[in-house]
Amino acid sequence: MSTEPSHVETIKQRSRFLRGSLLESLADSHTGAIREDDTAIIKFHGSYQQDNRDLREERRQQKLEPDYSFMIRTRTPGGVVTPEQWLALDAIAIRFANHSLRLTTRQAFQFHGVIKRELKATLQAINASLIDTVSACGDVNRNVMVSANPLLSRVHAEVHDWARRLSLHLKPNSRAYSELWLDEVPLAGAEPESEPLYGETYLPRKFKIAFAVPPDNDVDVFAHDLGFIAIIEDGKLAGFNVSVGGGMGASHGDASTYPLLGHLIGFVTPQQLFVVAEAVLTAQRDRGNRAARKHARLKYTIEKLGLDAFRSEVETRAGFTLGDLRDFRLEHNGDRFGWREGHDGRWHLTLRIEAGRIADRPGATHLTGLREIAIVHHGEFRLTPNQNLVIANVEAGAREEIDALVQSHGLDLHRRATPLRLNALACVALPTCGLAMAEAERYLPELAQRIENLLAAHGLQNAPIHLRISGCPNGCSRPYLGEIALVGKAPGRYNLMLGADRCGQRLNALYRENIDEAAILHALDALFADYAATREADEAFGDFLVRRKIVAAPRQIPLEVIA
Ligand code: SRM
Ligand code: SF4
């Protein structure tokens, strides 16, 4: 196997701290695309070049270049924005993008369909709302996730603040973003540029961090390169259990790639948080695979070094020994819908946003409705890791007005939808994702309806089964943590994965490979019949499948460390 650095490594190294030839690419009015090497660099600025795959064939026949446009992703740690910021993002979606806002599985916003000529103006508009897109994509630390369900609000706020500060701490140093998009002029005589944390080739691959606040695991903390589980003792934040080496991505037909849950390696106090995060990140920077991007995530680095050796390396870099793991219990990895009262008497309303897409459709004017809510709302908006939205910090007296707007714009799915539909996740997939092999977001409504029909036929319409669909095995909807998951293989064909738990501590396993919808529904019908007849009291569908050995018991986080 080659140990030569991959082509992307060379592009990064030559990019002069993420500038590449982006200026020239943007200035070239002969094409809607940017130069090939710049497609790797622009990711670090929070954008991907894409093309409309629905139009690919037609344009090829017409001898036109693909219908290029750009996706832009925000860096919004914990997914919090103010109503003013919401209004700005809404205006950007209408002015520059495809009239929709996409809430991602990592608490960020995505815009789709921005054309090259308007890319700079779009990024400037985002920055004018005091949100940026720096390192929302690329081989760096990405948007930091934090539990969104504010059940333990005081501790939750504290954890959120640590996450926000850590996100800032791990932000790249390069001034390329400000120069390229915000017209900042390089200062004469300024210090030569450097990236003390990352170096000029940044990380071998993307790096993801999440903070869970038990009992919620809405962030799917074990799916992350680095996870922090808040340990709350006597109502106070004592510190965090640390998990390393989780990740979802895999490639079909390549057994050397696989989803993996993180390993718990120890406990840190809040004061040790930054040091340990840097130690894990720099260990991955120096030890990760820079030759084969498929094997470059931290999970493979740990596999190569061994967990004990990796922990020792982290401790050496940190300059202290990690503490013993503390007890915790995770109960749930979905969202809690509807109104909830916070510790200070303010209210939080979690709305279901199907597949995270906010747009205006007949009878469901969600974009308009949320704009109207933003005009009257004085709290903030919080994106959940499950593509949903919390209208947070609402005074008791303001609930009625918000409820009326929710109802009149069809935003009340949380009152109408079945548990299956409330908890389902679907990645973006077609038409924008260049890697999609099958539909996901656009397929979710009809698939969910068909599965709902089957469940109802077995009297299971209220079973809160977690369904996740991804258009390819990269796993952007964290499908390997779904009780039922469809992983795209080809148009209309999926691998059917079954048997995760509902709290993000057990992966599912392959049940049927490369099957179409009829075969999926046929398989589920038989399993639902069995589940309805033989499940134990309160037994979840995934647990039932494992108990009955319908799927092999897949890897799960050792239960002995979980109280
Ligand atoms: Fe993802 C690549 C969308 C969360 C694993 N992901 C992509 C790209 C950028 C396709 C590409 O490389 O050309 C997708 C853009 C689609 C589009 O048109 O918008 C894409 N990923 C998404 C989003 C928008 C899915 C969603 O429906 O919300 C999520 C954006 C998150 C964010 O705000 O930052 C998204 N992606 C995830 C997650 C879930 C998570 O992080 O919790 C994963 C699995 C966790 C993990 O990283 O292990 C994930 N995305 C991937 C991978 C596989 C990485 C790997 O290690 O194998 C790719 C492909 C790659 O990196 O080469 C990928
Ligand atoms: Fe695209 Fe695959 Fe991610 Fe879905 S899982 S958004 S198809 S890369």
XYZ file of C-alpha atoms and ligand atoms in Angstrom:
634
model
C 0.000 0.000 0.000
C 1.397 3.422 -0.974
C 2.604 5.703 1.773
C 2.909 8.691 -0.567
C 0.705 11.596 0.530
C -2.568 11.659 -1.387
C -3.278 14.269 -4.057
C -5.426 16.250 -1.612
C -2.410 16.512 0.708
C -0.413 18.072 -2.107
C -3.235 20.492 -2.911
C -3.447 21.575 0.735
C 0.307 21.946 1.001
C 0.493 24.139 -2.095
C -2.573 26.166 -1.178
C -0.727 28.841 0.800
C -2.912 28.333 3.844
C -6.156 27.710 1.954
C -5.941 30.312 -0.805
C -5.187 28.030 -3.733
C -6.151 29.716 -6.985
C -9.625 30.592 -5.724
C -9.295 34.230 -6.764
C -8.598 33.194 -10.356
C -11.308 30.518 -10.272
C -13.907 33.029 -9.114
C -12.850 35.590 -11.708
C -13.213 33.144 -14.627
C -16.593 33.990 -16.160
C -16.391 31.298 -18.869
C -17.565 28.554 -16.564
C -19.852 28.136 -13.572
C -17.230 25.878 -12.008
C -13.995 26.524 -10.178
C -10.637 24.843 -10.920
C -10.414 21.242 -9.835
C -7.809 21.752 -7.101
C -9.849 24.644 -5.727
C -12.824 22.321 -5.205
C -10.785 20.751 -2.391
C -9.764 24.115 -0.922
C -13.162 25.788 -0.998
C -14.476 23.145 1.425
C -12.353 24.687 4.183
C -14.290 27.910 3.555
C -17.592 26.069 4.102
C -18.641 25.465 0.517
C -18.877 22.584 -1.976
C -19.109 22.781 -5.707
C -22.086 20.686 -6.875
C -24.199 20.263 -9.970
C -27.878 19.529 -10.390
C -27.893 15.784 -10.985
C -31.484 15.832 -12.222
C -30.234 17.850 -15.201
C -26.911 16.099 -15.814
C -27.970 13.850 -18.666
C -30.078 16.472 -20.419
C -27.236 18.998 -20.325
C -24.729 16.412 -21.492
C -26.928 15.699 -24.494
C -27.183 19.412 -25.175
C -23.390 19.623 -24.896
C -23.701 22.095 -22.040
C -21.497 22.022 -18.985
C -23.197 20.617 -15.867
C -25.536 22.988 -14.043
C -22.951 24.020 -11.451
C -23.815 25.693 -8.199
C -22.444 25.825 -4.668
C -23.640 24.502 -1.359
C -22.724 26.681 1.621
C -22.701 25.413 5.216
C -22.562 27.541 8.360
C -20.399 27.123 11.442
C -22.980 27.442 14.177
C -21.737 25.609 17.303
C -24.679 23.956 19.029
C -26.909 25.359 16.280
C -27.950 28.563 18.046
C -29.030 31.702 16.151
C -30.948 34.821 17.114
C -34.219 35.860 15.421
C -32.287 38.639 13.626
C -29.838 36.068 12.296
C -32.726 33.836 11.268
C -34.214 36.672 9.242
C -30.869 37.319 7.580
C -30.432 33.641 6.663
C -33.995 33.509 5.360
C -33.335 36.542 3.146
C -30.128 34.923 1.846
C -32.020 31.717 0.992
C -34.450 33.734 -1.095
C -31.990 36.135 -2.673
C -29.071 33.792 -3.435
C -30.095 30.146 -2.910
C -32.958 27.847 -3.866
C -35.574 29.429 -1.583
C -35.012 26.879 1.136
C -32.988 26.509 4.316
C -31.600 23.063 5.075
C -31.037 22.141 8.728
C -28.277 19.556 8.871
C -27.646 16.572 11.123
C -24.850 18.625 12.744
C -26.827 21.685 13.798
C -25.817 23.821 10.840
C -27.665 25.570 8.016
C -27.021 24.719 4.410
C -27.825 26.791 1.361
C -28.077 25.003 -1.966
C -27.967 26.374 -5.506
C -25.739 29.442 -5.073
C -24.086 30.305 -8.383
C -20.386 31.120 -8.619
C -20.930 34.765 -9.520
C -22.908 35.262 -6.305
C -20.802 33.143 -3.991
C -18.842 36.039 -2.564
C -21.927 38.198 -2.026
C -23.635 35.270 -0.294
C -20.719 34.663 2.049
C -20.538 38.387 2.775
C -24.248 38.430 3.616
C -23.813 35.439 5.950
C -20.893 37.168 7.671
C -22.854 40.406 7.955
C -25.299 38.454 10.129
C -22.349 37.548 12.397
C -22.343 33.923 11.298
C -19.431 32.456 9.362
C -18.732 29.322 7.403
C -15.060 28.879 8.306
C -14.158 25.189 8.567
C -17.763 24.042 8.225
C -16.278 21.514 5.780
C -12.692 20.390 5.022
C -9.948 18.543 6.904
C -10.349 20.464 10.149
C -12.495 20.407 13.239
C -16.097 20.849 12.027
C -19.159 22.416 13.595
C -19.202 21.372 17.256
C -22.455 19.748 18.332
C -24.191 20.118 21.684
C -27.339 18.450 23.020
C -30.195 20.719 22.031
C -32.849 19.448 24.376
C -32.668 21.840 27.279
C -33.885 19.599 30.061
C -31.165 20.468 32.538
C -30.938 24.033 31.447
C -28.339 25.431 33.835
C -25.792 22.708 33.106
C -26.872 22.697 29.496
C -26.023 26.377 29.137
C -22.624 25.792 30.727
C -21.859 22.856 28.410
C -22.976 24.904 25.443
C -20.579 27.640 26.423
C -17.654 25.187 26.652
C -18.554 23.851 23.200
C -18.721 27.324 21.691
C -15.348 28.239 23.157
C -13.795 24.973 22.020
C -15.105 25.576 18.498
C -13.389 28.973 18.496
C -10.224 27.531 19.996
C -9.915 24.941 17.219
C -10.703 27.341 14.389
C -7.962 27.585 11.753
C -5.746 30.639 11.920
C -5.459 31.347 8.186
C -6.552 34.792 7.044
C -7.454 33.383 3.618
C -11.190 33.441 4.387
C -11.202 37.132 5.322
C -9.058 38.065 2.354
C -10.940 36.075 -0.271
C -14.513 36.690 0.776
C -14.483 39.738 3.015
C -11.883 41.796 1.109
C -9.599 42.117 4.083
C -6.274 43.545 2.888
C -3.184 41.674 4.152
C -1.412 43.918 6.656
C 2.003 45.139 5.567
C 4.640 43.878 7.989
C 2.231 41.473 9.677
C 3.598 38.293 11.244
C 4.134 35.566 8.642
C 1.090 33.348 8.531
C 1.118 30.078 10.440
C -1.263 27.407 11.678
C 0.116 26.498 15.122
C -2.505 23.831 15.682
C -2.954 22.393 12.220
C 0.213 23.045 10.209
C 0.081 23.762 6.493
C -1.569 20.465 5.533
C -4.224 20.674 8.240
C -5.679 17.298 9.353
C -5.602 14.070 7.353
C -9.404 14.147 7.229
C -12.511 15.790 8.734
C -12.694 15.814 12.538
C -15.947 15.981 14.507
C -16.719 16.808 18.118
C -19.978 16.523 20.062
C -21.069 17.243 23.623
C -23.860 15.112 25.071
C -25.803 16.146 28.161
C -27.228 12.922 29.644
C -29.807 11.510 29.681
C -30.101 12.865 26.126
C -27.854 11.599 23.379
C -29.481 13.571 20.581
C -25.957 14.335 19.301
C -25.129 10.614 18.869
C -21.949 11.269 20.801
C -20.338 7.911 19.929
C -20.528 8.686 16.199
C -17.853 11.357 16.665
C -14.090 11.455 16.423
C -14.158 13.091 19.833
C -17.122 13.013 22.186
C -17.635 14.671 25.546
C -20.334 13.330 27.849
C -21.214 15.841 30.541
C -21.007 14.362 34.021
C -23.434 16.068 36.318
C -22.942 15.546 40.039
C -25.113 17.275 42.660
C -26.665 19.306 39.860
C -23.258 20.706 38.841
C -20.994 20.042 35.871
C -18.148 17.904 37.263
C -16.484 17.339 33.884
C -16.723 15.049 30.895
C -16.176 11.425 29.998
C -14.147 11.364 26.789
C -14.898 9.138 23.839
C -12.605 8.836 20.792
C -12.690 7.271 17.374
C -16.351 7.133 16.402
C -17.391 7.549 12.788
C -20.080 6.443 10.401
C -18.538 6.451 6.913
C -17.965 3.262 4.922
C -17.683 2.235 1.274
C -19.768 -0.524 -0.279
C -17.743 -3.651 -0.962
C -14.700 -2.521 1.029
C -14.539 -4.366 4.334
C -11.573 -2.271 5.451
C -14.009 0.625 5.917
C -16.809 0.489 8.466
C -18.893 2.506 10.907
C -17.621 2.416 14.462
C -18.740 3.706 17.830
C -16.244 5.725 19.855
C -14.232 4.221 22.726
C -14.513 5.709 26.202
C -11.003 6.538 27.431
C -11.363 8.546 30.623
C -12.646 11.597 32.436
C -11.521 15.225 32.304
C -12.508 18.285 34.310
C -13.834 21.300 32.402
C -10.466 23.010 32.919
C -8.720 20.112 31.142
C -11.106 20.153 28.180
C -9.139 22.296 25.725
C -5.868 20.530 26.473
C -7.300 17.073 25.911
C -9.146 18.170 22.757
C -5.875 19.557 21.377
C -4.038 16.386 22.365
C -6.512 14.157 20.510
C -6.606 16.451 17.493
C -2.818 16.771 17.190
C -2.318 13.030 17.733
C -4.625 12.483 14.758
C -2.830 15.249 12.823
C 0.547 13.546 13.282
C -0.476 9.888 13.262
C -3.408 9.808 10.837
C -3.120 8.226 7.397
C -2.265 10.878 4.800
C -1.903 8.423 1.934
C -5.374 6.862 1.774
C -8.266 9.198 2.541
C -10.595 6.246 3.006
C -8.524 5.205 6.006
C -7.679 8.632 7.326
C -10.330 9.166 10.025
C -9.324 8.916 13.668
C -11.116 5.556 14.039
C -8.532 3.963 11.723
C -5.613 5.757 13.410
C -6.701 4.265 16.735
C -7.093 0.855 15.170
C -3.551 1.115 13.781
C -1.970 2.301 17.048
C -4.131 0.325 19.485
C -6.447 2.009 21.973
C -4.039 1.829 24.938
C -1.177 3.309 22.935
C -3.460 6.040 21.651
C -4.647 6.884 25.158
C -1.015 7.052 26.350
C -0.143 9.331 23.457
C -3.040 11.632 24.344
C -1.970 11.678 27.998
C 1.642 12.446 27.082
C 0.573 15.287 24.826
C -1.878 16.599 27.429
C 0.664 16.314 30.250
C -1.741 14.580 32.634
C -3.430 11.234 33.150
C -7.094 10.932 32.296
C -9.364 10.303 35.259
C -11.448 7.160 35.740
C -14.697 7.102 33.802
C -17.678 8.359 35.763
C -21.162 6.837 35.699
C -23.718 8.157 33.258
C -26.895 6.993 31.575
C -28.059 7.860 28.094
C -31.738 7.227 27.508
C -32.633 8.637 24.139
C -31.091 9.852 20.901
C -34.142 11.510 19.399
C -35.689 14.906 20.072
C -38.444 15.746 22.552
C -41.169 17.517 20.638
C -43.678 20.145 21.701
C -43.448 22.670 24.521
C -41.088 22.091 27.462
C -40.562 24.393 30.413
C -36.979 25.373 31.252
C -35.505 25.834 34.738
C -36.206 29.580 34.649
C -39.880 29.393 33.659
C -39.189 30.097 29.977
C -40.499 27.724 27.346
C -38.999 25.808 24.437
C -40.993 24.509 21.478
C -39.412 21.725 19.413
C -40.863 21.545 15.910
C -40.531 18.638 13.525
C -38.885 19.706 10.259
C -39.033 16.741 7.906
C -35.529 15.929 6.614
C -34.494 19.380 7.844
C -35.817 21.149 4.733
C -37.544 24.466 5.344
C -39.368 25.684 2.246
C -42.790 26.955 1.229
C -45.062 24.283 -0.191
C -48.835 24.244 -0.647
C -50.427 23.956 2.802
C -47.016 23.978 4.491
C -45.529 27.467 4.255
C -42.668 26.695 6.620
C -40.188 29.276 5.356
C -42.769 32.064 5.616
C -44.081 30.770 8.950
C -40.659 30.731 10.563
C -39.925 34.192 9.174
C -43.108 35.461 10.829
C -42.150 33.722 14.064
C -38.671 35.284 13.906
C -40.256 38.734 13.623
C -42.159 38.331 16.907
C -39.787 35.991 18.797
C -37.440 37.412 21.464
C -35.527 34.257 22.412
C -33.413 32.241 20.007
C -33.641 29.375 17.548
C -31.773 26.137 18.185
C -31.138 23.518 15.535
C -31.214 19.957 16.818
C -28.819 17.201 15.696
C -31.867 15.436 14.262
C -32.638 18.125 11.674
C -35.379 19.686 13.825
C -35.840 23.153 15.273
C -36.377 24.519 18.774
C -37.996 27.906 19.229
C -36.201 28.522 22.481
C -36.580 30.832 25.459
C -40.145 31.935 24.948
C -41.954 33.915 27.672
C -45.076 32.076 28.859
C -47.218 34.941 27.571
C -45.804 34.683 24.054
C -46.665 31.032 23.527
C -50.139 31.650 22.171
C -48.948 33.910 19.352
C -46.258 31.416 18.360
C -48.729 28.528 18.494
C -51.070 30.402 16.167
C -48.285 30.978 13.627
C -47.139 27.359 13.923
C -50.658 26.153 13.219
C -51.461 28.522 10.374
C -48.272 27.630 8.472
C -48.557 23.881 8.913
C -45.543 23.747 11.234
C -47.422 21.559 13.722
C -46.244 18.201 12.413
C -45.206 17.337 15.983
C -48.903 17.205 16.876
C -49.987 15.218 13.832
C -47.197 12.868 12.817
C -46.639 9.307 13.979
C -43.582 8.597 16.168
C -41.933 6.924 13.162
C -42.159 10.081 11.121
C -41.145 12.354 13.996
C -37.908 10.488 14.559
C -36.912 9.726 10.977
C -33.721 11.179 9.493
C -32.763 11.462 5.834
C -29.606 12.918 4.344
C -29.746 15.365 1.430
C -28.736 12.941 -1.364
C -30.196 13.765 -4.808
C -30.213 16.088 -6.628
C -27.330 18.050 -5.077
C -25.063 15.490 -3.426
C -22.374 14.340 -5.817
C -21.931 11.061 -3.915
C -25.573 9.951 -3.733
C -26.361 6.513 -5.143
C -30.062 6.625 -4.258
C -32.690 9.090 -3.043
C -33.000 9.970 0.649
C -34.535 13.384 1.536
C -36.987 13.316 -1.387
C -37.897 9.684 -0.723
C -38.508 9.985 3.021
C -42.166 11.157 2.907
C -43.416 8.352 0.680
C -41.325 5.648 2.316
C -42.436 6.747 5.780
C -46.063 6.634 4.638
C -45.659 3.061 3.389
C -43.955 1.904 6.567
C -46.639 3.678 8.618
C -49.281 1.708 6.728
C -47.517 -1.540 7.563
C -47.149 -0.596 11.213
C -50.839 0.321 11.412
C -51.797 -3.030 9.905
C -50.056 -4.686 12.860
C -51.434 -2.287 15.464
C -47.978 -0.710 15.854
C -48.780 2.826 14.670
C -47.557 4.292 17.974
C -44.281 2.362 18.089
C -41.484 4.969 18.273
C -39.200 3.181 15.827
C -36.154 5.115 14.607
C -35.827 5.125 10.815
C -32.821 6.615 9.013
C -32.096 6.836 5.295
C -28.826 7.703 3.581
C -28.331 7.925 -0.155
C -24.929 6.203 0.101
C -22.797 4.472 2.740
C -21.068 7.679 3.879
C -23.718 7.843 6.547
C -24.662 11.519 6.793
C -27.952 10.709 8.542
C -25.977 8.452 10.928
C -27.948 5.498 9.524
C -25.916 2.853 11.320
C -27.556 4.094 14.525
C -31.104 3.577 13.205
C -33.327 0.723 14.372
C -34.289 0.509 10.702
C -31.943 2.044 8.149
C -31.774 2.203 4.392
C -28.343 2.803 2.929
C -28.371 3.658 -0.777
C -26.706 1.253 -3.187
C -28.157 2.202 -6.584
C -31.238 4.091 -7.825
C -34.191 2.585 -5.932
C -32.016 0.005 -4.155
C -30.765 -0.025 -0.602
C -29.042 -2.133 2.006
C -31.505 -2.758 4.816
C -29.783 -2.390 8.185
C -31.526 -3.319 11.427
C -31.118 -3.472 15.166
C -29.582 -0.317 16.648
C -30.848 0.790 20.031
C -32.613 4.103 20.619
C -29.887 5.807 22.557
C -26.920 5.745 20.206
C -24.975 3.014 21.997
C -25.421 0.092 19.604
C -24.811 -0.033 15.858
C -27.220 -1.858 13.578
C -26.226 -4.701 11.245
C -26.843 -5.627 7.626
C -30.066 -7.611 7.198
C -30.642 -7.628 3.415
C -28.343 -6.313 0.706
C -29.226 -4.264 -2.359
C -33.019 -4.643 -2.321
C -35.809 -2.538 -3.758
C -38.775 -1.005 -1.990
C -41.057 -3.999 -2.462
C -38.486 -6.300 -0.858
C -37.865 -3.806 1.961
C -41.565 -3.580 2.775
C -41.967 -7.344 2.489
C -39.134 -7.928 4.960
C -40.450 -5.297 7.389
C -43.995 -6.636 7.185
C -42.889 -10.063 8.440
C -40.723 -8.534 11.175
C -43.495 -6.203 12.351
C -45.895 -9.181 12.572
C -43.387 -11.043 14.738
C -42.685 -7.940 16.835
C -46.404 -7.294 17.419
C -46.936 -10.899 18.510
C -43.854 -11.679 20.584
C -42.237 -8.493 21.893
C -41.739 -8.069 25.616
C -43.337 -5.193 27.510
C -41.827 -1.872 26.400
C -39.292 -3.673 24.237
C -37.916 -1.460 21.473
C -37.899 -2.832 17.923
C -34.094 -2.845 17.670
C -33.734 -4.629 21.020
C -36.342 -7.169 19.946
C -34.421 -7.935 16.735
C -31.214 -8.500 18.679
C -32.872 -10.568 21.427
C -34.512 -12.794 18.828
C -31.154 -13.027 16.989
C -32.811 -11.772 13.815
C -29.723 -9.624 13.453
C -26.344 -10.420 14.971
C -25.661 -8.522 18.200
C -23.647 -5.636 16.837
C -20.984 -3.662 18.648
C -22.176 -1.586 21.520
C -20.623 0.658 24.108
C -19.683 -1.572 27.068
C -22.531 -1.375 29.488
C -20.380 -1.857 32.571
C -19.249 1.777 32.472
C -22.805 2.960 32.116
C -24.590 3.161 35.428
Fe -21.896 14.246 5.227
C -19.940 14.045 2.492
C -24.059 16.180 3.595
C -23.395 14.962 8.159
C -20.305 11.583 6.689
N -21.937 15.034 3.381
C -21.004 14.873 2.402
C -21.287 15.775 1.197
C -20.551 17.069 1.421
C -21.021 15.155 -0.184
C -19.682 15.379 -0.828
O -18.632 15.126 -0.185
O -19.676 15.744 -1.984
C -22.813 15.949 1.394
C -23.418 17.219 0.792
C -24.840 16.959 0.366
C -25.585 18.167 -0.033
O -25.973 18.251 -1.212
O -25.822 19.026 0.797
C -22.954 15.733 2.880
N -23.352 15.454 5.780
C -24.199 16.094 4.945
C -25.370 16.700 5.686
C -25.872 18.008 5.099
C -26.482 15.645 5.748
C -27.812 16.116 6.255
O -28.766 15.634 5.675
O -27.911 16.884 7.197
C -24.739 16.818 7.081
C -24.002 18.108 7.283
C -23.438 18.188 8.652
C -22.840 19.518 9.029
O -23.607 20.452 9.278
O -21.618 19.593 9.139
C -23.744 15.676 7.039
N -21.791 13.477 7.113
C -22.590 13.840 8.154
C -22.503 12.877 9.198
C -23.295 12.900 10.490
C -22.540 13.540 11.603
O -21.443 14.083 11.402
O -23.038 13.522 12.726
C -21.618 11.901 8.763
C -21.247 10.611 9.517
C -20.338 10.830 10.646
C -18.917 10.750 10.207
O -18.391 11.740 9.703
O -18.321 9.680 10.343
C -21.174 12.295 7.453
N -20.331 13.054 4.699
C -19.881 11.985 5.407
C -18.864 11.312 4.637
C -18.088 10.054 5.075
C -16.933 10.413 5.918
C -16.072 9.228 6.249
O -15.298 9.296 7.169
O -16.119 8.203 5.594
C -18.758 12.019 3.416
C -17.817 11.691 2.249
C -16.429 12.138 2.486
O -16.099 12.833 3.439
O -15.600 11.778 1.648
C -19.702 13.092 3.487
Fe -24.609 12.420 0.067
Fe -24.116 9.976 0.899
Fe -24.021 12.000 2.608
Fe -26.333 11.213 1.700
S -24.948 9.961 2.934
S -25.632 13.363 1.801
S -25.857 10.599 -0.339
S -22.654 11.704 0.926
